[in-house]
XYZ file of C-alpha atoms in Angstrom:
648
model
C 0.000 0.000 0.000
C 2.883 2.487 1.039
C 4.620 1.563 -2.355
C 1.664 2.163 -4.498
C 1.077 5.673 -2.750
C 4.396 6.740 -3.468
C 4.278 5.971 -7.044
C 1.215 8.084 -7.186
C 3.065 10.855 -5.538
C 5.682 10.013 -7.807
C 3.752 10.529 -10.893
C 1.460 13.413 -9.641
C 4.560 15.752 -8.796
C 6.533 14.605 -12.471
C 2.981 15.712 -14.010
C 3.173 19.268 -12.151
C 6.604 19.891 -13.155
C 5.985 18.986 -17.080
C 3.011 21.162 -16.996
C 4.950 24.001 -15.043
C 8.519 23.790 -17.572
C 7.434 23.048 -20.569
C 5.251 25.514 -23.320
C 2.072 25.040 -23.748
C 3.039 24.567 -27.525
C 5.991 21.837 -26.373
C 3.009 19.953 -24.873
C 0.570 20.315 -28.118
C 2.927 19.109 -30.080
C 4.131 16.013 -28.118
C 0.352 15.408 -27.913
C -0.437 15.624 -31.321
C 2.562 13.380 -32.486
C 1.874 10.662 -30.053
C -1.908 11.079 -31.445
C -0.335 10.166 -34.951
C -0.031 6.367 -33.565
C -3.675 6.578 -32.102
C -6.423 4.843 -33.556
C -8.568 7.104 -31.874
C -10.029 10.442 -33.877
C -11.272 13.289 -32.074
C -13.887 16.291 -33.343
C -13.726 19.661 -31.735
C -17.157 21.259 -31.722
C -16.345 24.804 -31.069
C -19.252 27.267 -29.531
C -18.637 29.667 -32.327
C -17.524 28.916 -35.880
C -16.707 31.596 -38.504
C -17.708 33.930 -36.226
C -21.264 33.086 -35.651
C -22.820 30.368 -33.303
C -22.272 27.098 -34.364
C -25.550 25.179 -34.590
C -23.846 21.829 -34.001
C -22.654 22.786 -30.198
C -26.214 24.407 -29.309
C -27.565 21.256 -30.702
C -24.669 18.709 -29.029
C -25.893 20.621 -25.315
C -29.281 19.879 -25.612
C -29.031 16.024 -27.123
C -26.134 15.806 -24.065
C -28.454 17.301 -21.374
C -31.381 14.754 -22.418
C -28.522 12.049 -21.795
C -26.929 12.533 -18.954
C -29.091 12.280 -15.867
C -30.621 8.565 -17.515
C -26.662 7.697 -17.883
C -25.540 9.013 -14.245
C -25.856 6.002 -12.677
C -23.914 3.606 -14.875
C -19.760 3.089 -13.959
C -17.823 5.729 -15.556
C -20.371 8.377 -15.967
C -19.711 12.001 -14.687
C -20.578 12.378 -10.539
C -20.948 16.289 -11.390
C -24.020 17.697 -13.533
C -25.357 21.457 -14.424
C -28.860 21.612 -14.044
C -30.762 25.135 -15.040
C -34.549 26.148 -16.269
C -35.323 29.564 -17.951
C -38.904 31.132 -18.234
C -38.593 29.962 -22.125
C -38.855 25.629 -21.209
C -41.391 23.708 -19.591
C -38.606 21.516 -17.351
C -35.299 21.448 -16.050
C -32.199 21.184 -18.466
C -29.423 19.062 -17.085
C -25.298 19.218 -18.680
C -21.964 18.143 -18.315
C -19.773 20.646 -16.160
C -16.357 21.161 -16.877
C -13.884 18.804 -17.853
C -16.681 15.893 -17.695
C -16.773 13.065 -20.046
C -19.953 10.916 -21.060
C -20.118 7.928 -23.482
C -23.024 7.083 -25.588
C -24.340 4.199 -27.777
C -25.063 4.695 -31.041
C -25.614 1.631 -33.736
C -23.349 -0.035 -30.946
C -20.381 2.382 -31.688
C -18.715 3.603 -28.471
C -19.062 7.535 -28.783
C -16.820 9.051 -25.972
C -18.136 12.840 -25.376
C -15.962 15.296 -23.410
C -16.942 19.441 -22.229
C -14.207 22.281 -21.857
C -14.144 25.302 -21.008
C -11.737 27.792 -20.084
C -11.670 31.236 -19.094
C -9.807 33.436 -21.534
C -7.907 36.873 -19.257
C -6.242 39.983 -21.197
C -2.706 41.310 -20.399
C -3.995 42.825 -17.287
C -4.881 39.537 -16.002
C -9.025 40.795 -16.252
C -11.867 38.062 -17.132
C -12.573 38.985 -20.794
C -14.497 36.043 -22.302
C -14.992 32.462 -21.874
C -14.259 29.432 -24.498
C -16.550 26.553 -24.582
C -15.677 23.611 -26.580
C -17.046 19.558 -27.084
C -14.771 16.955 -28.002
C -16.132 13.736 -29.892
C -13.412 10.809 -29.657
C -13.820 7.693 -31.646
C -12.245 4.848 -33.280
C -10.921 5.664 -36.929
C -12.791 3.421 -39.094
C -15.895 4.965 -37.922
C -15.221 8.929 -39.102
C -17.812 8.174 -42.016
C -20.811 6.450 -39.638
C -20.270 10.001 -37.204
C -20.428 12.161 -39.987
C -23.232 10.718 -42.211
C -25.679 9.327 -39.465
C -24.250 10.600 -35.816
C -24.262 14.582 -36.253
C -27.399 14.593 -38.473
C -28.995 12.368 -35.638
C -27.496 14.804 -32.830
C -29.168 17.486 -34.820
C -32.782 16.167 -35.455
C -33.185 14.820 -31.958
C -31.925 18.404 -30.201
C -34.976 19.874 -32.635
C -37.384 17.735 -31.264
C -35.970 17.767 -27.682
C -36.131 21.831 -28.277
C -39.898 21.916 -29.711
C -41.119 19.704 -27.016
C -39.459 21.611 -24.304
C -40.420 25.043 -25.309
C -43.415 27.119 -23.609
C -46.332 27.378 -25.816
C -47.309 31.317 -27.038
C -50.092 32.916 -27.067
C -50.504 35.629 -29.967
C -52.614 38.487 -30.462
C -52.532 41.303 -33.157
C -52.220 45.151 -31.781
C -52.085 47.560 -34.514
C -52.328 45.669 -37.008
C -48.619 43.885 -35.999
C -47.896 40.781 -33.742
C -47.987 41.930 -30.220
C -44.292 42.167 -29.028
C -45.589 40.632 -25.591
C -46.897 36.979 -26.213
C -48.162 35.837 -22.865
C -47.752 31.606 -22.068
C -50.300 29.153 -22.789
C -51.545 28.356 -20.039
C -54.755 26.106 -20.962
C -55.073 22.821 -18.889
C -57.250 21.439 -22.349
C -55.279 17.781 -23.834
C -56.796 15.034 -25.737
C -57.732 13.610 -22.317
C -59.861 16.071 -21.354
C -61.940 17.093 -24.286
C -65.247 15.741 -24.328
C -65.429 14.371 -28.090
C -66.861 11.907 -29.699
C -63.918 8.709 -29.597
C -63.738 7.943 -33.002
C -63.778 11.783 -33.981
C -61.476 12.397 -31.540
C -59.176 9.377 -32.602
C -59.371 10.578 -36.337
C -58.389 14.178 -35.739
C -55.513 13.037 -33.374
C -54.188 10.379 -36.214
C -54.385 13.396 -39.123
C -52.091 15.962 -36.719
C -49.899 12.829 -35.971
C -49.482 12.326 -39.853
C -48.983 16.001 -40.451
C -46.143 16.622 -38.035
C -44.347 13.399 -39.516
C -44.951 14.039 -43.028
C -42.130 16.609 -43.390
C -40.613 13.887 -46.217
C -44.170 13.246 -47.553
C -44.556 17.277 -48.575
C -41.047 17.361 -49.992
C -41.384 15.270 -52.063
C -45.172 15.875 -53.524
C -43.861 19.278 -53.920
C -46.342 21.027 -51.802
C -45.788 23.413 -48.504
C -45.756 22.064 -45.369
C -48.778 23.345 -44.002
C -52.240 22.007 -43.093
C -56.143 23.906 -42.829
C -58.690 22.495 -40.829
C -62.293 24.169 -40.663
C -64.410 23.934 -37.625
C -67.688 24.649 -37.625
C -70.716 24.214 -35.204
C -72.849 26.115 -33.018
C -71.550 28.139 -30.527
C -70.472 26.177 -26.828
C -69.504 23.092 -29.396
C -65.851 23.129 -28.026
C -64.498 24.360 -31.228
C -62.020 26.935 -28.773
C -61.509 23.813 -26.262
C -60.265 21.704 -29.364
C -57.742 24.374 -30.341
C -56.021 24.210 -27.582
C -56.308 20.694 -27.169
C -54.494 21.053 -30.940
C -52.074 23.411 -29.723
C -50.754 21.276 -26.402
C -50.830 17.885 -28.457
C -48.250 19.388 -31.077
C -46.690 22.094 -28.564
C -47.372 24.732 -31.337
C -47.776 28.480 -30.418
C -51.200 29.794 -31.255
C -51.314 33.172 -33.202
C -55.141 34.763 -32.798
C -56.050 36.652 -35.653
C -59.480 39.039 -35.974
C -59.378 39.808 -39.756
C -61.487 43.043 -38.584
C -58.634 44.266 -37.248
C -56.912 44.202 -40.239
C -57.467 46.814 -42.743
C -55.637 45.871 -45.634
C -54.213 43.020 -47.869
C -51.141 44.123 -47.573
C -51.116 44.608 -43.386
C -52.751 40.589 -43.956
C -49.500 39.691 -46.002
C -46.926 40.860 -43.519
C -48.700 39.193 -40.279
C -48.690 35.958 -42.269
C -44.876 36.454 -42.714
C -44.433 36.968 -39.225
C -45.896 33.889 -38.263
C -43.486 31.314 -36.894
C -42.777 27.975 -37.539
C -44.538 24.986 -35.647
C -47.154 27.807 -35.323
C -51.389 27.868 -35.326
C -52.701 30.507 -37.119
C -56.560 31.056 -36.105
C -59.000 33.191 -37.740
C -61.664 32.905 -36.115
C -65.964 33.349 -37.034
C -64.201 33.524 -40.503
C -68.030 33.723 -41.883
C -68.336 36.984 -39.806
C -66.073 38.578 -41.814
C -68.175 40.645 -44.813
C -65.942 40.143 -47.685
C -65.020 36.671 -47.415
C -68.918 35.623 -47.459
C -69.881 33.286 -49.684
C -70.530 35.164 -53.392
C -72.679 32.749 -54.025
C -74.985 33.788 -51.359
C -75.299 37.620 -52.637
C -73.618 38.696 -49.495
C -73.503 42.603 -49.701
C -70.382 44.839 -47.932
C -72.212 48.357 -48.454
C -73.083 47.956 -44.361
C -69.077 47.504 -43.801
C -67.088 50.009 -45.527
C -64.414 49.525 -42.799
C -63.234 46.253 -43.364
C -60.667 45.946 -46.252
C -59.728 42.499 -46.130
C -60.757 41.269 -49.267
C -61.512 37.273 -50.417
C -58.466 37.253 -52.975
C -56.076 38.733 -50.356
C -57.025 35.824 -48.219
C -56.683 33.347 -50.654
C -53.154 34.849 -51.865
C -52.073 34.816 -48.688
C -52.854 31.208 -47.389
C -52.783 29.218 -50.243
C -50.223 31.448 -52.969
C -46.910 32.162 -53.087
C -46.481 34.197 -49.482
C -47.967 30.764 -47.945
C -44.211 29.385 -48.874
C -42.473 31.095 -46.781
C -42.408 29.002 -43.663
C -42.938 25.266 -42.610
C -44.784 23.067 -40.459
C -47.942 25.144 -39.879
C -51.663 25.012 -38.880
C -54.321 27.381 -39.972
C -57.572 26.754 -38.243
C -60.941 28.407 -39.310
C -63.822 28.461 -37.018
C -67.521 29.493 -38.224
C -70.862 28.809 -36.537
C -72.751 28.911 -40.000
C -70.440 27.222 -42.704
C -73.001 28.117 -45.653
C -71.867 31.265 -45.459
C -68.291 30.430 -46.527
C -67.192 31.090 -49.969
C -66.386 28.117 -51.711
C -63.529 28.725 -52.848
C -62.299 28.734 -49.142
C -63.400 25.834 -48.788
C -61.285 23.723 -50.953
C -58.379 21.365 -50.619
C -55.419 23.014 -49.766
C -57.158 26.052 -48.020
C -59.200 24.044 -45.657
C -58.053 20.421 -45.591
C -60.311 19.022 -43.062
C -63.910 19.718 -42.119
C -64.521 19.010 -38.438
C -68.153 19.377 -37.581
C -68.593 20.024 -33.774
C -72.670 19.694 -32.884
C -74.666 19.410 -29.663
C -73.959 17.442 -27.245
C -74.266 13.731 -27.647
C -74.681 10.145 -24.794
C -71.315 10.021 -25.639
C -69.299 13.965 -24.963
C -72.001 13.641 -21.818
C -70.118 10.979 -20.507
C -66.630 11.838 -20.863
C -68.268 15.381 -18.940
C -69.208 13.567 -16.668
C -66.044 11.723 -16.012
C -63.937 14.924 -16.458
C -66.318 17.030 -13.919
C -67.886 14.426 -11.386
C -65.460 11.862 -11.687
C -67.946 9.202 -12.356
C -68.513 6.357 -15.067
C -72.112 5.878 -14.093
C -74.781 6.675 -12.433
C -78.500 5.978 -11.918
C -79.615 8.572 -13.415
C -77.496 8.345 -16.853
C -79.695 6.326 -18.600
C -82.612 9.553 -17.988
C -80.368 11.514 -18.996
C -79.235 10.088 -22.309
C -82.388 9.853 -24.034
C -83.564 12.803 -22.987
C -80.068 14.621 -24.318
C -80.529 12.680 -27.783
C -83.718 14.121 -28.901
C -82.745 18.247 -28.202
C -80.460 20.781 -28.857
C -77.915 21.520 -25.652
C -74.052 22.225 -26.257
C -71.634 21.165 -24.388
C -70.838 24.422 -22.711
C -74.259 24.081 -21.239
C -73.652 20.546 -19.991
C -70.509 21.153 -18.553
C -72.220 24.048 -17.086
C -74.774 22.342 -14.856
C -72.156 19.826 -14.044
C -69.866 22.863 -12.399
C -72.773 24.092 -10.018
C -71.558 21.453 -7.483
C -69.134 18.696 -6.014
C -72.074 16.068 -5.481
C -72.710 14.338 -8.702
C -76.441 13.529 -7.831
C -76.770 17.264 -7.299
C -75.595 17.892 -10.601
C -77.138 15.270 -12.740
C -80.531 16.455 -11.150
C -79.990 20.055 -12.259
C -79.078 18.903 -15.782
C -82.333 16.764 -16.061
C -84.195 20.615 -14.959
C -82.155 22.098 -17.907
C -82.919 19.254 -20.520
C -86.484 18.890 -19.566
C -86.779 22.796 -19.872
C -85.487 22.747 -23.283
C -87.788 19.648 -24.427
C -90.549 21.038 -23.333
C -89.701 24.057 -25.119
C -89.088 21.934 -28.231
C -92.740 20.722 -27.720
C -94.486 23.748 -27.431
C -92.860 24.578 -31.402
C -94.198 21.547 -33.176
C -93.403 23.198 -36.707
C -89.914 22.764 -35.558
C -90.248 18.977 -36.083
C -91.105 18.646 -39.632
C -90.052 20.086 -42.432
C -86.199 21.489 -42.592
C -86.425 24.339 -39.907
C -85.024 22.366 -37.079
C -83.285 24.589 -34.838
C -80.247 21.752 -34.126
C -80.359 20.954 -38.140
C -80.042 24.977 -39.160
C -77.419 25.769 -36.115
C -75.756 22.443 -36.447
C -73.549 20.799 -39.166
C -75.586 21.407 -42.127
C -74.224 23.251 -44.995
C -75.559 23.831 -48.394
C -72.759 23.907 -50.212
C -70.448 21.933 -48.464
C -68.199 19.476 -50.347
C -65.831 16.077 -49.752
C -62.445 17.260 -48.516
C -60.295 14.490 -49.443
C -58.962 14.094 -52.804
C -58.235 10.725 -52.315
C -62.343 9.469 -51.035
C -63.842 6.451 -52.766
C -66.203 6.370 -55.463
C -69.350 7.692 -54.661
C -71.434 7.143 -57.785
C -72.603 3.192 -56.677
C -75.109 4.765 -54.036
C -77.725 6.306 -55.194
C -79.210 8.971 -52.919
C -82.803 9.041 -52.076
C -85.507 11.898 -52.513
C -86.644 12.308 -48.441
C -90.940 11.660 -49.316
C -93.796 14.597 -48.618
C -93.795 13.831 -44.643
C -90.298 14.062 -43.463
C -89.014 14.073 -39.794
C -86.362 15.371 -37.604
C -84.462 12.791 -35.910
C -81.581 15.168 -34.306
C -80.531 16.849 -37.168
C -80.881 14.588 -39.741
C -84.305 14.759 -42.214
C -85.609 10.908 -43.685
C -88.854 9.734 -44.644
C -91.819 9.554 -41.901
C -91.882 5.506 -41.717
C -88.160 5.633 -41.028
C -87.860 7.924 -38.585
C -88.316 5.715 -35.348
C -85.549 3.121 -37.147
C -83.391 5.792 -36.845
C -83.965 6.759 -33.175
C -83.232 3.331 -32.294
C -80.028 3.318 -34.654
C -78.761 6.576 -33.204
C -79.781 4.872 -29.087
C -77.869 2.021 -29.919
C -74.605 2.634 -32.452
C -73.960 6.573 -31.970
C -74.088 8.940 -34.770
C -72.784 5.970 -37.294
C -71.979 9.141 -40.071
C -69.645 11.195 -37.563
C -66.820 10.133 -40.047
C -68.433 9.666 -42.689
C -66.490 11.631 -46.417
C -69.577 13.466 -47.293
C -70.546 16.747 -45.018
C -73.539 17.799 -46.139
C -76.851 17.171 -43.871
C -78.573 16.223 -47.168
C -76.003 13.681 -48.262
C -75.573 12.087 -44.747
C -80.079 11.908 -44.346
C -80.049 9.754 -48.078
C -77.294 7.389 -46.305
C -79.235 6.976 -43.144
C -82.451 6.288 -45.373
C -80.511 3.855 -47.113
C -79.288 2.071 -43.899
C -83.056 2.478 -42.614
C -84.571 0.968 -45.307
C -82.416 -2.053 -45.204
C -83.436 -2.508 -41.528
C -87.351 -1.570 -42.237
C -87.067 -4.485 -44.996
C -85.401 -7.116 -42.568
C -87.691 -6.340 -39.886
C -90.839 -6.809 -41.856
C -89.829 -10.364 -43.070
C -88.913 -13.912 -41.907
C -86.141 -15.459 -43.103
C -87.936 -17.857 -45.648
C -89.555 -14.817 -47.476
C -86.034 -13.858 -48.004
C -84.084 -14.434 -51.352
C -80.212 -14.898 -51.255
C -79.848 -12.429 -54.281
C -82.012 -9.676 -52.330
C -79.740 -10.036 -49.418
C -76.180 -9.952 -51.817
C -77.628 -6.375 -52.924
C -78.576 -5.390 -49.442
C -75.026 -6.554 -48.351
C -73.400 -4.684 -51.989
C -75.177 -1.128 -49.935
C -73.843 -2.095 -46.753
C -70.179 -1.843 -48.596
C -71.009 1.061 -50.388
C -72.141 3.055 -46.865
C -68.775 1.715 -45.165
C -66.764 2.899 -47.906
C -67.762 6.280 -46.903
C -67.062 5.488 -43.373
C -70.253 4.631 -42.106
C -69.668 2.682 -38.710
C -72.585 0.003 -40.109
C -70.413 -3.041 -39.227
C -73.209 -4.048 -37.107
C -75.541 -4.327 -40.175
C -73.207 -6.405 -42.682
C -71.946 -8.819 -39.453
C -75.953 -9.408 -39.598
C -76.497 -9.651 -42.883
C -73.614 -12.220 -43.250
C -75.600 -14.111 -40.386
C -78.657 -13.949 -42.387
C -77.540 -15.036 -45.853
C -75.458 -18.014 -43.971
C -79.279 -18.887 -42.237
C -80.392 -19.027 -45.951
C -77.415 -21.338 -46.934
C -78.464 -23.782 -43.967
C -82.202 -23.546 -44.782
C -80.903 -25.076 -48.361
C -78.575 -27.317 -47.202
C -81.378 -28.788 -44.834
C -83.614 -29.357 -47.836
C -81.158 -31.230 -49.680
C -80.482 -33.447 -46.461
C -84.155 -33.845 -46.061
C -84.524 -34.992 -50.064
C -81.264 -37.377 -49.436
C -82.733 -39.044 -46.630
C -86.003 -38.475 -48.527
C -84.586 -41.269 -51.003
C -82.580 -43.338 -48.808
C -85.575 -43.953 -46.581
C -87.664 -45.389 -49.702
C -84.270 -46.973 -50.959
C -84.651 -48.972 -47.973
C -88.420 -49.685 -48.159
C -88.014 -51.175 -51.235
C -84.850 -53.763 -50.246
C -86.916 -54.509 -47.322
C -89.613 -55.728 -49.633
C -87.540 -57.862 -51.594
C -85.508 -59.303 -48.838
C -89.195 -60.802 -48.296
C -89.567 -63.069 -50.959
C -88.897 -66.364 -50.811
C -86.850 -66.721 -54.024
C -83.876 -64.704 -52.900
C -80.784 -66.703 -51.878
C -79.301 -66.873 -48.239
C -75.490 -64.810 -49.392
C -77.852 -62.313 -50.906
C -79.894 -61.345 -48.151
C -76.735 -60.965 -46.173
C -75.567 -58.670 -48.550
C -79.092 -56.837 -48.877
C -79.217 -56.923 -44.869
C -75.914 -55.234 -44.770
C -76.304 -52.815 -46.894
C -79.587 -51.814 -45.352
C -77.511 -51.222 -42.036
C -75.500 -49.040 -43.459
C -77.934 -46.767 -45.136
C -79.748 -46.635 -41.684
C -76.762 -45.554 -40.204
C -75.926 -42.618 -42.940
C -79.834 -42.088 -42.169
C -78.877 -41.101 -38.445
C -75.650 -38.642 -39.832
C -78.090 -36.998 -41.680
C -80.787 -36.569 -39.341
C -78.155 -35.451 -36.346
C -77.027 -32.837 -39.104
C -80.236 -31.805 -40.365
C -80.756 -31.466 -35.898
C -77.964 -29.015 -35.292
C -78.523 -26.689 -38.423
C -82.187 -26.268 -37.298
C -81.233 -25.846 -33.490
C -78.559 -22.750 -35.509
C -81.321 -21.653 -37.192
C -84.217 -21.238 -34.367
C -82.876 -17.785 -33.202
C -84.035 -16.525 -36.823
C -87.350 -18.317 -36.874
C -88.171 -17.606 -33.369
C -87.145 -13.946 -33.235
C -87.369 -10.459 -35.366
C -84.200 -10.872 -38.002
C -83.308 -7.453 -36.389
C -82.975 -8.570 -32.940
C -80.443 -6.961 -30.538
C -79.781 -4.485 -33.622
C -81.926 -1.564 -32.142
C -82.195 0.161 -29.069
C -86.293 -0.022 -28.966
C-alpha cells in the first residue's frame, strides 16, 4: 500500500513539473505526435464557428443534457451535472460541467463525449471572455458512420428535444402587428380532457400525428408544409376547447387573428410572414367577416365600408406564393354557420379538413361527466341520455350544470331541470319537427354547399341517394322519410351517430345514407327469413359496402347480414339433407320388400341386410345434421331478423 502511494506521488509531482517547464506549444505538439499512432479520432465542436454560433454545439448541449441524468448512474459516468430552467422551457435542463466526459451508444459504436471550457484573461490579467468547446473521440474506421448518421442524428433529436421543451405562445394582433408581448399558454385542455366523440377524436388526433411526420411526404409531392382544418358548429360546441387541445398535443404556439382588425391586404400579407414555424394561425368566425362571405350567397359589404380584407387577399395569402415562406404550420378556421363560406375557401389546400362540432351527444355527456364528477355511471345516466338525444344543448351548457356542485347527484338532477326545460320548449314549437327548420339541423352541421375534402375518397357514384318523401321528420338533425324515422332513433340509441366520419358533409347527403341504412333494416324487420331471397340479401349486403366505404360505422348491419344469408345457406342445405334421406328412406323400403320373398338366396340377403344397415346408419348422420342446423337456425325463426340491432 505504502509503495503504491508513493508511485502516485511520484507521478502526480513529475505531471506538475511537465506542466509548469514546458510551453504550452511543447506539450501540443508532443500530444499531437503521439496522437499520430492513435487509432482514436477526435472532433472539436467549437461554440462559435466563422464567427457566428455554431448550430452543431447548441444542438450537441441539448441532445447531451437529455442524456446525462438517464446515464448518471452507470460506472464511468460524470458524478458532477449542471442543471438550469429559464422562463422559455417547460422543465429542467441538465449538462456536463467542466472537464466531464460521457459515453453514448449509437448503432453499438462507443461515442466518448468530453466538455471544456476555459476562461480566456487579457494582459492585465481581467476576465474577458470564456471558451466553450465539445470533443467527440472515436475509433478511426468509424469517421464516415459520425459524420453521415451521428451529427445529423445529434441534430434532429436536439430539434425535437427543443420543440417539445419550449413554452407554448399565445398571440394576439395590436395595430395591425404581432404583439411584441406573447403571454404563455396556459390552458389545462389535452386530448384527455376534451369531451369528443372517440372515433372523432381518434381521427383528428391520427391526421395531426401524420402532419407533423410528413415533413418527407410534402417534400417530395412538392407542396408546402402546411395544413387547414375548418371547424364549424354552433356556438359552446368546443371548437375553442379543441384548439387548444391542438395546440398542447403538437406544442405549437397559437397566433389569434381578428381579420377586422386588419385593414388591408397588404397589413394581412406581412402578419402571415411573421408567423413562426410549428405555429397555429386562427382566424376565427371567418363567416363573420363581410368580404369573405360566400358570393354565391349575394352577401352585400355596403353595411361595412371599414373592413378591407378582401376574399383574394385571403386566398393569396394562405394558399399562394407568401404561404411558402415558412414550414410546419396550422391554420384553423372556425364558423358557426359554414353556408356562409365562400367556396372557394373551402377547398383542398385552403381548408383540408372539415370538423363538424354539434350538440352534445350520450357520448361527450359521458366523458363530462367523467372529467367534472369523476364518475362512469350513475342511476340517473340512462334519464339523462335519451332525454339529451332528442334536443339541442351544447356542451358548454352541460358542462355548465355539471360545475354548479361537487355532489354528482346534485348535478345530474340540475341537468335533467335544464334538458327537460329545453324539451318542453321543443314541444311547445311543433313546426320545428317537420319540415327542414329544425333549430339543431339549421345551427348544427348542415351546410348547403359543403363538399368532400379528401382528394383521395372512394367512389361515390354506386349509391344512389334518395328523394326524403312529402312527410319528413327530424331525428336530431338529420331529415328521412316519416316511416323511417323511429328506425333511426333506435339506430342513433344504440350505435352513436354511425356518419360522424363519414367523407360526405352535407346534412342532405348524410339523411339519403341513413335512409338507405333504414330501409335495409325496415325491410329485414318486416320479413322472416324464408320470405327472403339470397340475391335480395347480396344487394342489401353490396349497400352495406357502399355506406362503409364512406365510413359509415354500419359493421353491425353487414356482421348481420352475413348471419342472415349463412341462415339461408343452412335452410338449403337442410332441404337437400331432407330430399337425401327423402330417397334413402324409400331406398330402404323397397330392399326390405324384396328381402321378403322367398326366391332370394341366403349370401344375398346378407348382402341386402348389410347394406340396409349401413344406409340406416348414414340415415342417423343426416338426421343429427339436419338437428344441429335447425337448433342454428331457431334464433331466426323464433325472433325479429333485427334482434339486438336496435335500441327499442
Amino acid at each position: 500500500m505504502a509503495s503504491t502511494l508513493s508511485i502516485l506521488a511520484t507521478f502526480t509531482i513529475i505531471r506538475s513539473t511537465f506542466n509548469d517547464f514546458v510551453p504550452k506549444e511543447i506539450r501540443d505538439y508532443l500530444w499531437s505526435f503521439i496522437r499520430r499512432f492513435s487509432s482514436e479520432f477526435t472532433l472539436v465542436i467549437e461554440e462559435s464557428h466563422d464567427g457566428s454560433s455554431n448550430h452543431i454545439f447548441q444542438a450537441t448541449m441539448e441532445y447531451l443534457g437529455s442524456h446525462v441524468l438517464s446515464a448518471s448512474a452507470a460506472e464511468g459516468s460524470p458524478k458532477r451535472l449542471t442543471v438550469g430552467k429559464s422562463e422559455k422551457v417547460r422543465k429542467f435542463t441538465f449538462g456536463l460541467d467542466r472537464h466531464s466526459e460521457i459515453v453514448d451508444i449509437f448503432h453499438d459504436v462507443p461515442l466518448k463525449w468530453k466538455y471544456n471550457a476555459d476562461v480566456n484573461t487579457n494582459t492585465n490579467n481581467q476576465q474577458k471572455s470564456e471558451s466553450r468547446w465539445y470533443e467527440l473521440s472515436f475509433q478511426k474506421n468509424h469517421a464516415e458512420m459520425v459524420k453521415s448518421k451521428y451529427i445529423p442524428h445529434i441534430i434532429n433529436k436536439a430539434k425535437k428535444l427543443k420543440d417539445r421543451n419550449r413554452i407554448v405562445k399565445f398571440h394576439t394582433v395590436r395595430r395591425e402587428r404581432w404583439s411584441s408581448s406573447a403571454v404563455n399558454l396556459d390552458h389545462p385542455m389535452t386530448f384527455d380532457t376534451l369531451a369528443l366523440d372517440g372515433d372523432l377524436k381518434k381521427t383528428i388526433m391520427e391526421d395531426l400525428d401524420s402532419f407533423i411526420n410528413g415533413k418527407e411526404y410534402y417534400k417530395k409531392i412538392g407542396k408546402v408544409w402546411k395544413r387547414g382544418y375548418l371547424l364549424y358548429g354552433p356556438p359552446g360546441t368546443g371548437k375553442s376547447s379543441l384548439i387548444a387541445a391542438m395546440a398542447n398535443h403538437l406544442n405549437f404556439d397559437i397566433y389569434n387573428m381578428n381579420l377586422s382588425a386588419v385593414n388591408s391586404d397588404s397589413s394581412l400579407e406581412y402578419l402571415l410572414l411573421h408567423v413562426s414555424n410549428r405555429s397555429i394561425l386562427v382566424i376565427e368566425d371567418i363567416d363573420c367577416t363581410v368580404k369573405l362571405q360566400n358570393r354565391d350567397a349575394g352577401d352585400t359589404t355596403a353595411s361595412y365600408p371599414h373592413v378591407q380584407v378582401t376574399l383574394s387577399g385571403l386566398l393569396n395569402a394562405i394558399d399562394g406564393l407568401l404561404s411558402c415562406c415558412g414550414d410546419e404550420r396550422i391554420i384553423v378556421f372556425t364558423t358557426n354557420y359554414k353556408d356562409k363560406i365562400d367556396p372557394a375557401l373551402l377547398r383542398a389546400g385552403r381548408m383540408d379538413k372539415h370538423i363538424c362540432l354539434s350538440y352534445s351527444t350520450a357520448s361527450t355527456f359521458k366523458q363530462l361527466a367523467a372529467n367534472y364528477l369523476g364518475i362512469s355511471n350513475h342511476n340517473l345516466f340512462s334519464r339523462i341520455e335519451k332525454i339529451i338525444e332528442e334536443i339541442n344543448v351544447s356542451p358548454a351548457e352541460v358542462a355548465g350544470e355539471l360545475m354548479k356542485s361537487k355532489d354528482p347527484k346534485t348535478c345530474l338532477e340540475g341537468l335533467i331541470e335544464l334538458l327537460e326545460s329545453k324539451a318542453s320548449e321543443a314541444t311547445s314549437k311543433p313546426e320545428e319537427g317537420k319540415g327542414g327548420n329544425n333549430t339543431k339541423q339549421e345551427k348544427g352541421c348542415k351546410s348547403k354547399g359543403s363538399n368532400t375534402t379528401n382528394s383521395d375518397s372512394p367512389n361515390h357514384n354506386a349509391i344512389t341517394f334518395l328523394t326524403v318523401g312529402p312527410d319528413p321528420m327530424i331525428v336530431r338533425e338529420y331529415t328521412v322519410k316519416a316511416e323511417l324515422a323511429p328506425i333511426l332513433k333506435a339506430v342513433l340509441l344504440k350505435h352513436g351517430d354511425i356518419v360522424t366520419d363519414c367523407s360526405l358533409n352535407s346534412m342532405q347527403c348524410r339523411s339519403s345514407l341513413l335512409e338507405i341504412a333504414c330501409g335495409i333494416i325496415q325491410k329485414l324487420q318486416a320479413a322472416k327469413l324464408e320470405d327472403l331471397a339470397e340475391p335480395e340479401l347480396r344487394s342489401m349486403l353490396a349497400s352495406v359496402s357502399d355506406l362503409e366505404s364512406l365510413k359509415l360505422r354500419v359493421s353491425w348491419l353487414r356482421k348481420r347480414l352475413d348471419q342472415i344469408i349463412e341462415a339461408l345457406q343452412l335452410v338449403k342445405q337442410c332441404s337437400t339433407l331432407e330430399e337425401d334421406k327423402r330417397k334413402i328412406v324409400q331406398e330402404i323400403e323397397e330392399m326390405q320388400k324384396e328381402l321378403g320373398s322367398c326366391r332370394m338366396e341366403k349370401l344375398e340377403k346378407e348382402k341386402k341386410t348389410l347394406r340396409i344397415q349401413e344406409m340406416e346408419a348414414v340415415i342417423g348422420t343426416i338426421s343429427e345434421s339436419i338437428s344441429s342446423n335447425e337448433a342454428r337456425l331457431s334464433c331466426f325463426y323464433e325472433r325479429s331478423l333485427v334482434d339486438g340491432l336496435l335500441c327499442l
